[in-house]
mmCIF file of C-alpha atoms in Angstrom:
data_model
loop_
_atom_site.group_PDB
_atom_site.id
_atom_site.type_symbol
_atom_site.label_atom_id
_atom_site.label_comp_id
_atom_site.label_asym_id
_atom_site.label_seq_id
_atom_site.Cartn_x
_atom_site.Cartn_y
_atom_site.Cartn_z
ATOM 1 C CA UNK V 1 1.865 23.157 192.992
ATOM 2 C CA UNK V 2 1.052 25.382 189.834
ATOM 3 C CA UNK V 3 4.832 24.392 188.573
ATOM 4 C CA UNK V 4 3.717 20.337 189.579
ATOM 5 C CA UNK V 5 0.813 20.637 187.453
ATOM 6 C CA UNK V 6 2.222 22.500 184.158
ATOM 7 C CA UNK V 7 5.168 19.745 184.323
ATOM 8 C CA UNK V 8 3.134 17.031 184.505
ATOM 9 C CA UNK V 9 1.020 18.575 181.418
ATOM 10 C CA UNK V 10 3.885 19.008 179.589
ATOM 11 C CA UNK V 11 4.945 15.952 180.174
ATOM 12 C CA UNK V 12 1.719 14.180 179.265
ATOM 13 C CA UNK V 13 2.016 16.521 175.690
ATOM 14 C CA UNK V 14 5.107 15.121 174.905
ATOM 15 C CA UNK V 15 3.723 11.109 175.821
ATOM 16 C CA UNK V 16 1.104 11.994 173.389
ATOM 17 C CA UNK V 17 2.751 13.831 170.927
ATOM 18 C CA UNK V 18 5.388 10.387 170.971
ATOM 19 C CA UNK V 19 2.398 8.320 169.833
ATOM 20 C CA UNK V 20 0.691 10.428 167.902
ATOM 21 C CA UNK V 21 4.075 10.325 165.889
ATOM 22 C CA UNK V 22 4.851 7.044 166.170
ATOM 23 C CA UNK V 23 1.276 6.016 165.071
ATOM 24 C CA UNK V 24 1.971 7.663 161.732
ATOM 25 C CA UNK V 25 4.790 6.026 161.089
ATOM 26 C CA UNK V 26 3.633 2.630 162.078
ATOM 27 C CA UNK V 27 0.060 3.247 160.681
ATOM 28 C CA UNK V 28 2.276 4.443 157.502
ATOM 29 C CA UNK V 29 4.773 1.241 157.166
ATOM 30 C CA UNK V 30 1.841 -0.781 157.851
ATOM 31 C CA UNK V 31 0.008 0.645 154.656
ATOM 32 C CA UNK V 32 3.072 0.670 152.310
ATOM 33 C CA UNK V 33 3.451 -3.389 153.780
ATOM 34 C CA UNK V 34 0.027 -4.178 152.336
ATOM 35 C CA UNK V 35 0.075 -2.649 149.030
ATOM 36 C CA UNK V 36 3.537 -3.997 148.635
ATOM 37 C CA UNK V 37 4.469 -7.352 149.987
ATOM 38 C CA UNK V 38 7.858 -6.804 149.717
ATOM 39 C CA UNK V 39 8.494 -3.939 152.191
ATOM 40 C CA UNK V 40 10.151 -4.959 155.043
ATOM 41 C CA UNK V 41 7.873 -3.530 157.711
ATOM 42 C CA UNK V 42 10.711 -3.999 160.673
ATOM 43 C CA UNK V 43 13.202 -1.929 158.000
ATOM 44 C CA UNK V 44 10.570 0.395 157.448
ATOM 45 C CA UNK V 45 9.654 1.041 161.247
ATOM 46 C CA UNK V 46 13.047 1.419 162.305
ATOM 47 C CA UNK V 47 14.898 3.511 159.247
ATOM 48 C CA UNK V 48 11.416 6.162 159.094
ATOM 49 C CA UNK V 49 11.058 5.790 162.901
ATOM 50 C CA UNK V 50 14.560 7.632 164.040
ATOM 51 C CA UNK V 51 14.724 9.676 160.993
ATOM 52 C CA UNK V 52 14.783 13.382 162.550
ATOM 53 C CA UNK V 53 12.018 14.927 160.052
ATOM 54 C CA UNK V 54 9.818 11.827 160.464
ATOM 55 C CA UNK V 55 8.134 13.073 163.931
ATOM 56 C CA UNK V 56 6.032 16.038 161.694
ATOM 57 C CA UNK V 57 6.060 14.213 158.441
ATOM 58 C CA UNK V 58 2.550 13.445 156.813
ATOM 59 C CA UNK V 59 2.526 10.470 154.190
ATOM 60 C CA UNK V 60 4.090 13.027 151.595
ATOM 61 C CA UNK V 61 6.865 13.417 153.870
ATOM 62 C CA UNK V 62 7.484 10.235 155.011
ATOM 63 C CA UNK V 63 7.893 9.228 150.925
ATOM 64 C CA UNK V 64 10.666 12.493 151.468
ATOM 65 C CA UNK V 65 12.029 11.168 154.379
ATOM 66 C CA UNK V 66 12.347 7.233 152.757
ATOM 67 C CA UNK V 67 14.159 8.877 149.735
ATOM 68 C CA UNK V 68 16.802 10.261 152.259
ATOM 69 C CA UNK V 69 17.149 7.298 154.220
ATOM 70 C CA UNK V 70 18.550 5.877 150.734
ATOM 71 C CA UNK V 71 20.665 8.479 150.174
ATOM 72 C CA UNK V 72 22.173 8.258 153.520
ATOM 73 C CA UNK V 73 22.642 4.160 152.977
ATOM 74 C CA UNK V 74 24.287 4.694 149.657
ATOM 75 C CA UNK V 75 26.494 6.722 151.342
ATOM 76 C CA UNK V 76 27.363 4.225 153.968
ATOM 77 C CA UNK V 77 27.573 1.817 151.029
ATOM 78 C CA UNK V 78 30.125 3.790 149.357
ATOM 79 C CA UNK V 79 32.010 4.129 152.619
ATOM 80 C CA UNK V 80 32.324 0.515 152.833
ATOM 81 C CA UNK V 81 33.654 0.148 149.326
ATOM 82 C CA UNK V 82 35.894 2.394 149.968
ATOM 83 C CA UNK V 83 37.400 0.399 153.212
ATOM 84 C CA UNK V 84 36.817 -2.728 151.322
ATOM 85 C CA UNK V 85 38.949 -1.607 148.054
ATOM 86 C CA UNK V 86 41.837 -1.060 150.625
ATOM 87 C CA UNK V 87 41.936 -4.816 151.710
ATOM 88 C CA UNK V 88 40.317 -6.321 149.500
ATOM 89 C CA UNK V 89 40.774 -4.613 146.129
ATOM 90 C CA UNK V 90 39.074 -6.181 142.505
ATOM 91 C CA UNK V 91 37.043 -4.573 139.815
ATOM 92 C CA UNK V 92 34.013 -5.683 140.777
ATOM 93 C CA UNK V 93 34.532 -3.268 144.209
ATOM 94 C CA UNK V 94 35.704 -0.436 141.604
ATOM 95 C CA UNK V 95 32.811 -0.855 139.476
ATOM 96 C CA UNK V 96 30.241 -1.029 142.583
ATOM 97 C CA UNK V 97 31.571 2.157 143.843
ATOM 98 C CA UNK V 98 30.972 4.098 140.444
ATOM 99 C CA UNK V 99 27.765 2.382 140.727
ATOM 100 C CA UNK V 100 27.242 4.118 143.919
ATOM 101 C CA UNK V 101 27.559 7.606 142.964
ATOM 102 C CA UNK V 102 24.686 6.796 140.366
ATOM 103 C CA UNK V 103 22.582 4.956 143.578
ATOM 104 C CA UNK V 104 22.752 8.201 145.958
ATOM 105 C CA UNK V 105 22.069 10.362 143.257
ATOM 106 C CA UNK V 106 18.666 8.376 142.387
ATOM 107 C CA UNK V 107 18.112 8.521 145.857
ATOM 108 C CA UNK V 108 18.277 12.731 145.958
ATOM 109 C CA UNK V 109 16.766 13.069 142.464
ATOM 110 C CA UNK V 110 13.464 11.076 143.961
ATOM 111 C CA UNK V 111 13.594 13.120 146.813
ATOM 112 C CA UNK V 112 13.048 16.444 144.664
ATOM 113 C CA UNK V 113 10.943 15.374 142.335
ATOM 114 C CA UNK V 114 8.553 13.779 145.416
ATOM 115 C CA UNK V 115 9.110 16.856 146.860
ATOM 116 C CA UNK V 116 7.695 18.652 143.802
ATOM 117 C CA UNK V 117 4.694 16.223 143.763
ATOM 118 C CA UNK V 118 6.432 14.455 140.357
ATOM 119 C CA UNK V 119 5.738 11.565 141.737
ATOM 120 C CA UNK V 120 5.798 9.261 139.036
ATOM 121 C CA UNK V 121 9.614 10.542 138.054
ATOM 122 C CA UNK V 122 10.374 10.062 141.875
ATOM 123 C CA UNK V 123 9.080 6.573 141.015
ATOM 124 C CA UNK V 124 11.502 6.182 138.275
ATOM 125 C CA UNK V 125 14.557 7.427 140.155
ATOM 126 C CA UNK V 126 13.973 4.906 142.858
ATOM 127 C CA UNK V 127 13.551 2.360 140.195
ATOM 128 C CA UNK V 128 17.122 3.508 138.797
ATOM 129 C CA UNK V 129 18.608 3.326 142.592
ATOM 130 C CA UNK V 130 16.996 -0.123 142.525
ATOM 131 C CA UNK V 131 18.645 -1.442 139.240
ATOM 132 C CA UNK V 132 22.043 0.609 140.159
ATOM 133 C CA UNK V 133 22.374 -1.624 143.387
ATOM 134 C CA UNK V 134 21.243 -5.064 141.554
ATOM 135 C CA UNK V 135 24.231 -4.397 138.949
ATOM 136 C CA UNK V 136 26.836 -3.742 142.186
ATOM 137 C CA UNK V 137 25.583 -7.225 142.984
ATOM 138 C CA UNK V 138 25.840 -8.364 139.599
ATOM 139 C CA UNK V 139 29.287 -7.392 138.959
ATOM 140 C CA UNK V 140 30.033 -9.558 141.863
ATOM 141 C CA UNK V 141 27.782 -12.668 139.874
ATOM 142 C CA UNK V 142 29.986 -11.861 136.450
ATOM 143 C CA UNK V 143 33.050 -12.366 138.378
ATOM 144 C CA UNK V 144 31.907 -15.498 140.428
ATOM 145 C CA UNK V 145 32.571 -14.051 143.369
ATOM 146 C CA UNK V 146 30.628 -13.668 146.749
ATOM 147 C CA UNK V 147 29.641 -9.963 147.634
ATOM 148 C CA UNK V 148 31.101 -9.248 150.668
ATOM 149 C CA UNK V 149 30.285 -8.099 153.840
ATOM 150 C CA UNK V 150 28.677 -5.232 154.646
ATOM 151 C CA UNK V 151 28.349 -4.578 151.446
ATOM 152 C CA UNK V 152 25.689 -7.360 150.618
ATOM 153 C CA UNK V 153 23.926 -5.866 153.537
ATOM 154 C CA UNK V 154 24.166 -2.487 152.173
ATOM 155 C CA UNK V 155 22.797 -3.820 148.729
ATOM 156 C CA UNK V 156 19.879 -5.285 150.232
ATOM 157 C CA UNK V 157 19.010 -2.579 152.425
ATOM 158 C CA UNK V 158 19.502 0.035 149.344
ATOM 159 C CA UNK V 159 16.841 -2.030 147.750
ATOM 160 C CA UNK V 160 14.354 -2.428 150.455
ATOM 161 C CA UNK V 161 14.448 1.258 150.982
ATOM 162 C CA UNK V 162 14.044 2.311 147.423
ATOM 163 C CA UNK V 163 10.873 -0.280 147.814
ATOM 164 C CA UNK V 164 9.596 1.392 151.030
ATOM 165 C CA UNK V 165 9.923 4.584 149.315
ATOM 166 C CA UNK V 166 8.222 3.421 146.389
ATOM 167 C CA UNK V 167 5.424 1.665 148.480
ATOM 168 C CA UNK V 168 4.846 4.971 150.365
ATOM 169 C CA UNK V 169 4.296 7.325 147.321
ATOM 170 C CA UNK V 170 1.879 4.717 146.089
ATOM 171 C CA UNK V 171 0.031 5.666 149.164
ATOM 172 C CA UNK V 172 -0.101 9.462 148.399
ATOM 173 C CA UNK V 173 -3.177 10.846 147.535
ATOM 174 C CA UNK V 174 -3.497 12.992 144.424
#
């Protein structure tokens, strides 16, 4: 009986806990949505709400956590190139994937300097991640060419997180 009832405590912790987390990302997303109409708060939920450090983050954290989403899409991004160039190769793919070095190292650089309460240079380095992944897509403009798939994906969601990011520092208090 004694065993019943600690289980079923524990287990009503943990439901809580869940939603207590979950509230500050949503209550989070849904801040960063208002002061910035261009965060995608579906992107948002989803990318900060099965990120592993999100779960204990407070809005400082969830800026941290943002940041390493984008580090983990460039990533991907540069993956994709890579597979691309084999099938597909043109300078416009070569010149995207030097591009993408310089997009997941904005991505880390924001997370430190976030982390170090710089938040206006974490600010800039998203910015940079931002304009890194608008040239990938521009290199595809310049040679009249279509960006292909999943790379276009990869661009837009590079953006949109460098935005969320940026959207959630805003909401930091100083």
């Amino acid at each position: 009986m004694v065993r019943s009832a600690v289980a079923l405590a524990a287990a009503f912790a943990l439901a809580v806990a869940t939603t207590v987390v979950d509230a500050t990302v949503d209550a989070t997303c849904k801040s960063a949505a208002a002061g910035d109409s261009r965060v995608n708060l579906q992107l948002c939920l989803s990318q900060l709400g099965h990120h592993r450090e999100s779960p204990d983050a407070d809005t400082w954290g969830l800026a941290k956590v943002a940041s390493l989403v984008g580090v983990n899409s460039a990533d991907l991004a540069a993956d994709d190139i890579k597979t691309l160039e084999v099938s597909h190769p043109s300078p416009a793919l070569a010149q995207c994937a030097k591009l993408y070095a310089g997009v997941g190292l904005a991505f880390a650089s924001a997370q430190d300097e976030i982390n170090k309460r710089a938040y206006a240079a974490g600010k800039q380095r998203l910015a940079e991640a931002i304009s890194l992944t608008k040239q990938c897509d521009a290199a595809f403009a310049n040679a009249k060419a279509a960006v292909p798939q999943p790379l276009a994906q990869r661009n837009a969601d590079s953006v949109q997180i460098a935005i969320i990011a940026t959207a959630i520092t805003n909401l930091i208090k100083q």
